[in-house]
PDB file of C-alpha atoms and ligand atoms in Angstrom:
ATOM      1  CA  UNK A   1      -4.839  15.586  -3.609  1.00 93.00           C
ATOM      2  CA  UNK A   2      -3.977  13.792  -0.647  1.00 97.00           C
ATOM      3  CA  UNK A   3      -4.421   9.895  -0.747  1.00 97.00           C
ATOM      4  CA  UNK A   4      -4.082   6.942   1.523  1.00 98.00           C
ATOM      5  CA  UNK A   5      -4.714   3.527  -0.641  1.00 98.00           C
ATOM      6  CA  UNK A   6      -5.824   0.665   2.115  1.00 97.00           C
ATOM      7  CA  UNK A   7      -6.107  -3.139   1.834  1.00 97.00           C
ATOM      8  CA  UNK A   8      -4.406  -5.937   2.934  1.00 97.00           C
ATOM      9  CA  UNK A   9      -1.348  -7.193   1.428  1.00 94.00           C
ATOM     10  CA  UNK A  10      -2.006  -8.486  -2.084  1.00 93.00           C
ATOM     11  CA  UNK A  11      -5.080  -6.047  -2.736  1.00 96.00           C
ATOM     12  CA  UNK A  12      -3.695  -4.405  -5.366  1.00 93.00           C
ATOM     13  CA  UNK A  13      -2.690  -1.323  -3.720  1.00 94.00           C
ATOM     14  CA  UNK A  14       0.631  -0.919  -5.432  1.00 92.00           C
ATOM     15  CA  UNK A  15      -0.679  -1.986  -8.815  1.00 90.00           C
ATOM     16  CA  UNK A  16      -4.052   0.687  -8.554  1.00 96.00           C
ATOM     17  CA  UNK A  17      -1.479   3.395  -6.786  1.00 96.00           C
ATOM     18  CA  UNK A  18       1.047   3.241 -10.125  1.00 94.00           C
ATOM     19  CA  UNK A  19      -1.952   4.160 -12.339  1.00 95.00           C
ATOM     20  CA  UNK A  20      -3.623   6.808 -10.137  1.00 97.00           C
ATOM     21  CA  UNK A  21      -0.041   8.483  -9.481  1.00 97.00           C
ATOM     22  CA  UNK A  22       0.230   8.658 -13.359  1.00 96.00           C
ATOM     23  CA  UNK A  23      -3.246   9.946 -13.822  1.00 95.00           C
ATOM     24  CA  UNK A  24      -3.426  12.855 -11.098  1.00 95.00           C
ATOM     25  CA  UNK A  25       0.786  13.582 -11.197  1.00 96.00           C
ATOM     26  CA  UNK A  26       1.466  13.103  -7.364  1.00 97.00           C
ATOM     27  CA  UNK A  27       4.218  10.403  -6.097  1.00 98.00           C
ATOM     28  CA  UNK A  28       3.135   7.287  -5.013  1.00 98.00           C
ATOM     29  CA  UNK A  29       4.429   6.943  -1.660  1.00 98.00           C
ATOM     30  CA  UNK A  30       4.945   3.216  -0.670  1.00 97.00           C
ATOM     31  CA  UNK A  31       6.862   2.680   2.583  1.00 97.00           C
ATOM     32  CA  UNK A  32       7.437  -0.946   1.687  1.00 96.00           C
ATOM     33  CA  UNK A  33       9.124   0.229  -1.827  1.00 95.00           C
ATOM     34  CA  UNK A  34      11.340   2.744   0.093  1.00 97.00           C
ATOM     35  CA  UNK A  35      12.407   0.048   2.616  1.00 98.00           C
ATOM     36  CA  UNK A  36      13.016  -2.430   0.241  1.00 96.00           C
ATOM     37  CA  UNK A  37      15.777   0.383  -1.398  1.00 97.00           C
ATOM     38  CA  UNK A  38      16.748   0.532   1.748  1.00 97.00           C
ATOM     39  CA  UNK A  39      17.533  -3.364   1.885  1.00 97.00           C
ATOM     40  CA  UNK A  40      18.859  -3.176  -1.838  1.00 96.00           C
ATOM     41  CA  UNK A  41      21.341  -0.350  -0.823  1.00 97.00           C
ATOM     42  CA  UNK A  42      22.213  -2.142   2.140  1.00 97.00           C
ATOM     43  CA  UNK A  43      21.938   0.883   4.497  1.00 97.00           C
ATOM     44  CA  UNK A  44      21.452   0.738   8.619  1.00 97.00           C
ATOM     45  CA  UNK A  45      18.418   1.086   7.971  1.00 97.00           C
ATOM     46  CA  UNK A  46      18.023  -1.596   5.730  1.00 97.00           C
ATOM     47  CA  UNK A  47      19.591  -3.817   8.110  1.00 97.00           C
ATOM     48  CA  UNK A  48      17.292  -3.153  10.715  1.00 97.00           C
ATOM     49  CA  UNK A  49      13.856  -3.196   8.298  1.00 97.00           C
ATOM     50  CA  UNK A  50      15.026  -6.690   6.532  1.00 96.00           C
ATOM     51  CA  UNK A  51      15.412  -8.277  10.165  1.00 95.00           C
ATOM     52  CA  UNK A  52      11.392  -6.750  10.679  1.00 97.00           C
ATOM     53  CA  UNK A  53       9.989  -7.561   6.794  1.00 96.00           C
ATOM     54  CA  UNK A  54      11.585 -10.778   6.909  1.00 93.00           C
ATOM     55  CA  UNK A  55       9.189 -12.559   9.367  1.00 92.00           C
ATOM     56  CA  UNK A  56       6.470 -10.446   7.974  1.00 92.00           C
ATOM     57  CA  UNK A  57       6.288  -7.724  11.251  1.00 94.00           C
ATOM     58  CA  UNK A  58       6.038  -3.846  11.027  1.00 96.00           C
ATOM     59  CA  UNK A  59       8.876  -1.507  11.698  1.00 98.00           C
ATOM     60  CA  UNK A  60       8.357   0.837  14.957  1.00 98.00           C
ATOM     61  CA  UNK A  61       6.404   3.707  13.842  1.00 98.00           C
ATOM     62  CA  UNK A  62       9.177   6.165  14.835  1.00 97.00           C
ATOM     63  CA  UNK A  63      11.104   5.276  12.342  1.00 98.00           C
ATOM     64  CA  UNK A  64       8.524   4.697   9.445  1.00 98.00           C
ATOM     65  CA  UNK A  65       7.483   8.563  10.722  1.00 98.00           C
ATOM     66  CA  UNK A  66      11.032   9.796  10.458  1.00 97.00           C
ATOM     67  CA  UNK A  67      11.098   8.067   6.790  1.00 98.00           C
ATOM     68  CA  UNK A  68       7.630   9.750   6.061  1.00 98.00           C
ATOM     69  CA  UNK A  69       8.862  13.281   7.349  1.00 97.00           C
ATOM     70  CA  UNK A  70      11.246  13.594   5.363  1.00 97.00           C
ATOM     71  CA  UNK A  71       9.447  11.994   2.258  1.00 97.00           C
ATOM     72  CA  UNK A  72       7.476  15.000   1.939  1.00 98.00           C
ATOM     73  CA  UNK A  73       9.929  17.828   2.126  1.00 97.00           C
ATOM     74  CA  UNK A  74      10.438  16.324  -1.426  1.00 97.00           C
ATOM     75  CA  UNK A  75       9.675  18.825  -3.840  1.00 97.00           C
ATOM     76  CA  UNK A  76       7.306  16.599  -5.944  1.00 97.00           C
ATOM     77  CA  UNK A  77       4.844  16.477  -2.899  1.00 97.00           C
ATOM     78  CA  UNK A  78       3.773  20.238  -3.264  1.00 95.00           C
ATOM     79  CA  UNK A  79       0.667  19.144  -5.193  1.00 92.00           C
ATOM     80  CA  UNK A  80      -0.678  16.501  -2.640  1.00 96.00           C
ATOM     81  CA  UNK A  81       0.700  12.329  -2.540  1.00 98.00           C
ATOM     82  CA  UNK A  82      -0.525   8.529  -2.805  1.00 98.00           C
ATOM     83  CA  UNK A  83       0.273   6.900   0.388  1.00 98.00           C
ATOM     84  CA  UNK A  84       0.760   2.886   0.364  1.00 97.00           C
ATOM     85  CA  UNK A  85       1.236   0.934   3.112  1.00 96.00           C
ATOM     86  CA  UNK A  86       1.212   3.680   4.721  1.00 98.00           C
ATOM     87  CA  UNK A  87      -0.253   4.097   8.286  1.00 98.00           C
ATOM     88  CA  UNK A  88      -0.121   0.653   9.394  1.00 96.00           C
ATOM     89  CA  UNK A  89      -1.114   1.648  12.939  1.00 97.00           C
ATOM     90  CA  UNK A  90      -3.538   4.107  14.905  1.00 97.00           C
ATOM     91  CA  UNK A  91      -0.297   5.879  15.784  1.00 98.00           C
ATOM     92  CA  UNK A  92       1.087   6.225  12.432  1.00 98.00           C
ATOM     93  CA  UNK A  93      -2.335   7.825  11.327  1.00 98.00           C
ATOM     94  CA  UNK A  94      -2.690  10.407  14.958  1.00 98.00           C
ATOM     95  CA  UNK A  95       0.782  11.048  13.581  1.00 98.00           C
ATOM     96  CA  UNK A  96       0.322  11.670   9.912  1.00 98.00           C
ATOM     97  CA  UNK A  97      -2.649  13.774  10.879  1.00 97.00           C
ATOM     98  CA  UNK A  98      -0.500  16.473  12.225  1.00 97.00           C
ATOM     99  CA  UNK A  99       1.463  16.758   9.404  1.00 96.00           C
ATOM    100  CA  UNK A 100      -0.769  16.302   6.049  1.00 96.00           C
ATOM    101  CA  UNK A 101      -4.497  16.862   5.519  1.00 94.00           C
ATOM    102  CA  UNK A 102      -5.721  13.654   3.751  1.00 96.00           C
ATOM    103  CA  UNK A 103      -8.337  14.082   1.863  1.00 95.00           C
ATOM    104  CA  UNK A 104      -9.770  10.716   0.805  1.00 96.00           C
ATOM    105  CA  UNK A 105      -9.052   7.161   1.934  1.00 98.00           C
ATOM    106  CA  UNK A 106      -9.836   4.278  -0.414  1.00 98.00           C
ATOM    107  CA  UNK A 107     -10.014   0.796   1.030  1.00 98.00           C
ATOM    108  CA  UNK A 108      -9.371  -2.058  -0.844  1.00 98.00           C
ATOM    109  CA  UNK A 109     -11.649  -5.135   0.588  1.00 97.00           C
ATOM    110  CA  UNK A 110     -10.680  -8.780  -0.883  1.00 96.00           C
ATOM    111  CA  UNK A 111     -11.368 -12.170   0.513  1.00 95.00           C
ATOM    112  CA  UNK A 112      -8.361 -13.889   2.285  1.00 92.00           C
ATOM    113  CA  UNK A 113      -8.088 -16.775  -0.352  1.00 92.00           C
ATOM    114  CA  UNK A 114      -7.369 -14.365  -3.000  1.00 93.00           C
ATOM    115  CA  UNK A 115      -5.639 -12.049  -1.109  1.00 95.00           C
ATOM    116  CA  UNK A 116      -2.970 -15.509  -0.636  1.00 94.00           C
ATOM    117  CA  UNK A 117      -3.488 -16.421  -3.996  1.00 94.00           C
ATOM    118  CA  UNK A 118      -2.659 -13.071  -5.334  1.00 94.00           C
ATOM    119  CA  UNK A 119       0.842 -12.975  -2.954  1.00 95.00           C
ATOM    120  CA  UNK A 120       2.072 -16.692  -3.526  1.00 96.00           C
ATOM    121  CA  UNK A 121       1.820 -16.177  -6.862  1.00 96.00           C
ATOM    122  CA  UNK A 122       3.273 -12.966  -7.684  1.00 95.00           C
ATOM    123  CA  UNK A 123       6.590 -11.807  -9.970  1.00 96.00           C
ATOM    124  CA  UNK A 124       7.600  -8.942  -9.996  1.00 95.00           C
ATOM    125  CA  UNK A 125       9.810  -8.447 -13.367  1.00 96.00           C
ATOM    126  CA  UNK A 126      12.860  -6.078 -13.648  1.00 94.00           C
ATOM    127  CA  UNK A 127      11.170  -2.797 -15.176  1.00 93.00           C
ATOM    128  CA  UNK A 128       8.306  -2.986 -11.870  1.00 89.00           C
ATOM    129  CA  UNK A 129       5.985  -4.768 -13.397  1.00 89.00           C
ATOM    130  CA  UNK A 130       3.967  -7.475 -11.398  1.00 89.00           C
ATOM    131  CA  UNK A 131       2.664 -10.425 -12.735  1.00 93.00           C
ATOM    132  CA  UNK A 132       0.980 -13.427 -11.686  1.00 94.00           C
ATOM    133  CA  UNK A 133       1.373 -16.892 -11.940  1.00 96.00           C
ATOM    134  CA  UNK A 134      -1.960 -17.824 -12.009  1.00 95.00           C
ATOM    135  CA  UNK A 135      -3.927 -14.896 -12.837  1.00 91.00           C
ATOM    136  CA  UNK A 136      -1.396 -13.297 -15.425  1.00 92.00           C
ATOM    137  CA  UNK A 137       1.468 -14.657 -16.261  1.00 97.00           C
ATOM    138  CA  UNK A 138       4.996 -13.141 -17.176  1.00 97.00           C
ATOM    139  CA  UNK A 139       5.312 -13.634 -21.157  1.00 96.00           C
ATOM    140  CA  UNK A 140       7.991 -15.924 -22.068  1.00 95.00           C
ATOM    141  CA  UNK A 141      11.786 -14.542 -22.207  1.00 95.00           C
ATOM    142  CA  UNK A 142      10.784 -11.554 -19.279  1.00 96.00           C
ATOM    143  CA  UNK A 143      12.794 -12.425 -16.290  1.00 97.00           C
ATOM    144  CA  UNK A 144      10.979 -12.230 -12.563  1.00 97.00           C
ATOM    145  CA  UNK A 145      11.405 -12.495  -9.110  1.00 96.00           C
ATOM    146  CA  UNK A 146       9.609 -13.302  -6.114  1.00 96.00           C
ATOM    147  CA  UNK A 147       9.408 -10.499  -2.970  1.00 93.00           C
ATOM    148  CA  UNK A 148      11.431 -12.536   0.154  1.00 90.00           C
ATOM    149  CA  UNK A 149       8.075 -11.925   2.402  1.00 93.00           C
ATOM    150  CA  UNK A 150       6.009 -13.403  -0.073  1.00 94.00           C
ATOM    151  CA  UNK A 151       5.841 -17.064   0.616  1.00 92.00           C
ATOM    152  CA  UNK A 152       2.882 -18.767   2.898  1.00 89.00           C
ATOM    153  CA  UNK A 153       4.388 -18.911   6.284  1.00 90.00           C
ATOM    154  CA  UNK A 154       5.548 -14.457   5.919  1.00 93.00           C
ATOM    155  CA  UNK A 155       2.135 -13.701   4.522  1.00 93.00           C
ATOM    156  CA  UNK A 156      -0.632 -15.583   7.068  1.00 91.00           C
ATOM    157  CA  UNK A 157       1.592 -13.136   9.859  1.00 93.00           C
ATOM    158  CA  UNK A 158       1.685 -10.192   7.447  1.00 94.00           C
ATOM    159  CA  UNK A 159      -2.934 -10.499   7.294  1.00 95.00           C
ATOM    160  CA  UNK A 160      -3.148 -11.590  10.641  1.00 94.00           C
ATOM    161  CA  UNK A 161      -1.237  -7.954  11.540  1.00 94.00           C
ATOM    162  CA  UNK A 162      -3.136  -6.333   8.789  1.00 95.00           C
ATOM    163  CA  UNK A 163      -6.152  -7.322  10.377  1.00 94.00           C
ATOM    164  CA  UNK A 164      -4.965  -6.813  14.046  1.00 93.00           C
ATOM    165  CA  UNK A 165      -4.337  -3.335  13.112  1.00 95.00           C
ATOM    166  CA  UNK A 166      -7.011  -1.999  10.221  1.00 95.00           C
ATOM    167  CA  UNK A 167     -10.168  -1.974  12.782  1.00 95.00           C
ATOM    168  CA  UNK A 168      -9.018   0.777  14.770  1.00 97.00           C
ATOM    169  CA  UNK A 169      -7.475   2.875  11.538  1.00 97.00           C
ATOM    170  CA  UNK A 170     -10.341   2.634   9.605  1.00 97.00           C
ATOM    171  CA  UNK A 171     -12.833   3.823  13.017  1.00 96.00           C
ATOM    172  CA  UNK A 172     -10.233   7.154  12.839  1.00 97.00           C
ATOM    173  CA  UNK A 173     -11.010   7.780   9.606  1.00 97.00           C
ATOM    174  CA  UNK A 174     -14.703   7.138   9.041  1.00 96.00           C
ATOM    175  CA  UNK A 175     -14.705   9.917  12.034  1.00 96.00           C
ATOM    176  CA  UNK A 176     -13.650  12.304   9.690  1.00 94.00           C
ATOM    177  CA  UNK A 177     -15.969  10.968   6.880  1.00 88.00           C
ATOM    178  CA  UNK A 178     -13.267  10.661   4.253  1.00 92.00           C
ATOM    179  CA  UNK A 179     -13.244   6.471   4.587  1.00 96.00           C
ATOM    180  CA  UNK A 180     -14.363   4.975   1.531  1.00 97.00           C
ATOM    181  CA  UNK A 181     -14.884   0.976   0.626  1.00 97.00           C
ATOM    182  CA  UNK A 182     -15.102  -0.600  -2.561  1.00 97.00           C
ATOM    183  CA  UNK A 183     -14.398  -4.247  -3.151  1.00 97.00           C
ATOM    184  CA  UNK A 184     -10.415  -4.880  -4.920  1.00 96.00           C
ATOM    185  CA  UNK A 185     -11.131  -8.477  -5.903  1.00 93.00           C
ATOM    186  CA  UNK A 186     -13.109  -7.256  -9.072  1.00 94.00           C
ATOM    187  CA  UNK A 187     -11.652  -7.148 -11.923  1.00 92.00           C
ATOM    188  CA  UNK A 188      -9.003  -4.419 -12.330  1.00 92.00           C
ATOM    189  CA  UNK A 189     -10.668  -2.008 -14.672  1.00 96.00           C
ATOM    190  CA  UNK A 190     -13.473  -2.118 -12.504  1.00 97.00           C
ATOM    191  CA  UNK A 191     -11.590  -1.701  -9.517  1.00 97.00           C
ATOM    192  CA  UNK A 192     -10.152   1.425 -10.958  1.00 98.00           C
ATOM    193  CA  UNK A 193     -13.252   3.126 -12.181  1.00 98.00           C
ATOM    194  CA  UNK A 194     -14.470   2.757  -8.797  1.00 98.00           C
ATOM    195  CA  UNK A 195     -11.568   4.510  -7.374  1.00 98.00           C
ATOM    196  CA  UNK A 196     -11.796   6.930 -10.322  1.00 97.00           C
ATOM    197  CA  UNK A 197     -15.247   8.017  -9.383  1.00 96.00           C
ATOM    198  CA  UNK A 198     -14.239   8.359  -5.547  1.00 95.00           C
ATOM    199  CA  UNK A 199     -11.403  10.857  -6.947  1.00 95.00           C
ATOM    200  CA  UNK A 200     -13.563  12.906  -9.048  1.00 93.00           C
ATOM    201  CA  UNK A 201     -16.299  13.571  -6.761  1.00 91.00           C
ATOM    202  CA  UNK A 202     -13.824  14.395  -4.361  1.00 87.00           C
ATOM    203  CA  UNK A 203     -12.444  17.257  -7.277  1.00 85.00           C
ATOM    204  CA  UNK A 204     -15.955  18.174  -7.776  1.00 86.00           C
ATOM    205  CA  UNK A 205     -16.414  18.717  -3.892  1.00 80.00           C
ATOM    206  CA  UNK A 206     -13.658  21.221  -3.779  1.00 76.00           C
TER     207      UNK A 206
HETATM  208  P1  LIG B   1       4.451  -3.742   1.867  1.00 73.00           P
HETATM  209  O1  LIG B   1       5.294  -3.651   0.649  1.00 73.00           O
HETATM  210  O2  LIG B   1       3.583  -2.533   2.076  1.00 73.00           O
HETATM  211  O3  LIG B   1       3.648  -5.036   1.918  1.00 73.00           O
HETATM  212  O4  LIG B   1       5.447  -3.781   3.124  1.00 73.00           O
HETATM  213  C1  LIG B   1       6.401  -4.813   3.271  1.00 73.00           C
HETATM  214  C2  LIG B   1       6.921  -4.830   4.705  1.00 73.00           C
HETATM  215  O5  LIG B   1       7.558  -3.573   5.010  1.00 73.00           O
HETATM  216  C3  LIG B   1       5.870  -4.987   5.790  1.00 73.00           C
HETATM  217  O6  LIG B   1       5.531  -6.364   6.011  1.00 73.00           O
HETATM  218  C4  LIG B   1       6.578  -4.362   6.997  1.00 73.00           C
HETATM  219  O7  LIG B   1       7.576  -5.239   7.494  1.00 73.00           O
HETATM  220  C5  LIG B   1       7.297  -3.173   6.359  1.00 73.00           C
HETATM  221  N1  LIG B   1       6.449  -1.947   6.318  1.00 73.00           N
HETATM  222  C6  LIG B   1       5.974  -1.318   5.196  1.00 73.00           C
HETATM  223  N2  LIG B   1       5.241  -0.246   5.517  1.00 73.00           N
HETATM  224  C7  LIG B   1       5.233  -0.183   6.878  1.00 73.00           C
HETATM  225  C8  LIG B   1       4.619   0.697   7.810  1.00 73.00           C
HETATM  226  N3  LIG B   1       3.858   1.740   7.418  1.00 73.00           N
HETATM  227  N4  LIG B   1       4.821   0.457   9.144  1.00 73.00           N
HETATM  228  C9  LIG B   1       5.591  -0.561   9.568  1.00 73.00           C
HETATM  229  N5  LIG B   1       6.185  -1.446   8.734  1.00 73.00           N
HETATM  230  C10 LIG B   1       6.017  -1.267   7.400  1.00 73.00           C
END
């Protein structure tokens, strides 16, 4: 199965894309995880993302299509991928559609004040788990940290790009009748049987 998770920073997309990625056994592809190695190794590349994440703008798309290239010559793609974050623009998705036939995209709709809620408050802790401050907070003794780009002034440019840029993605693929919207501010069980049922009829459709 081919997958593109959708939403707008702090939907849950990287939280919903761990569990389906266990579920179905295909990686879970975030471009923002892969840059942030990136950052961590301290690679050119690295460099030149951190100087973009920082104030919250996207890389070119040459690049983040020269990282996604070569992402799935991996061996572990042969049985289909989770993509996160991952196309940001129109051109990103023209792009991706000469290279992979995605099958389903799952949109993640939340209201802005949650969606800032959701980012100002969240930890991640050491083992990749990510908590919340004021919606679940770490246990007592587990040691956090904060993402750089998540503080108030980073994340009002990170949705105002989100929302620059979503309109004309999602109008590419409703075309091709594979769009589908469910609300991600519900709570997360629900969220995921929603996705769930997307997934299945989608194996049933085969
Ligand atoms: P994320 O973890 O998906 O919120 O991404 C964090 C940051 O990485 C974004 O604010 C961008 O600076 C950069 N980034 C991640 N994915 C992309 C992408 N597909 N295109 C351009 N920039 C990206």
């Amino acid at each position: 199965m081919n997958l593109i998770l959708m939403g707008a920073p702090g939907a849950g997309k990287g939280t919903h894309a761990k569990d389906i990625s266990k579920q179905f056994s295909i990686p879970h592809i975030s471009t923002g995880d892969i840059l942030r190695e990136e950052v961590a190794k301290g690679s050119e590349l690295g460099k030149t993302a951190k100087s973009y994440m920082d104030e919250g703008k996207l890389l070119p798309d040459d690049i983040i299509i020269e990282i996604i290239k070569g992402r799935l010559q991996e061996d572990d793609c042969k049985n289909g991928y989770l993509f996160d974050g991952f196309p940001r623009t129109l051109v990103q998705a023209q792009k991706l559609d000469t290279i992979s036939r995605i099958e389903s995209v799952i949109y993640l709709k939340c209201d802005d004040d949650i969606l800032i809620k959701r980012l100002t408050g969240r930890r991640i802790a050491e083992d990749g788990r990510i908590y919340n401050i004021y919606f679940d907070p770490p246990p007592e003794g587990i040691k956090t940290y904060q993402r750089d780009d998540d503080n108030e002034e980073t994340i009002r440019e990170r949705l105002r790009i989100f929302y620059d840029t979503f309109t004309p993605i999602m109008e590419f693929y409703k075309k091709k009748n594979n769009f589908h919207e469910i609300r991600g501010d519900e709570d997360r069980t629900v969220v995921y049987e929603n996705i769930l049922s997307i997934l299945k009829n989608i194996q049933k459709g085969r």
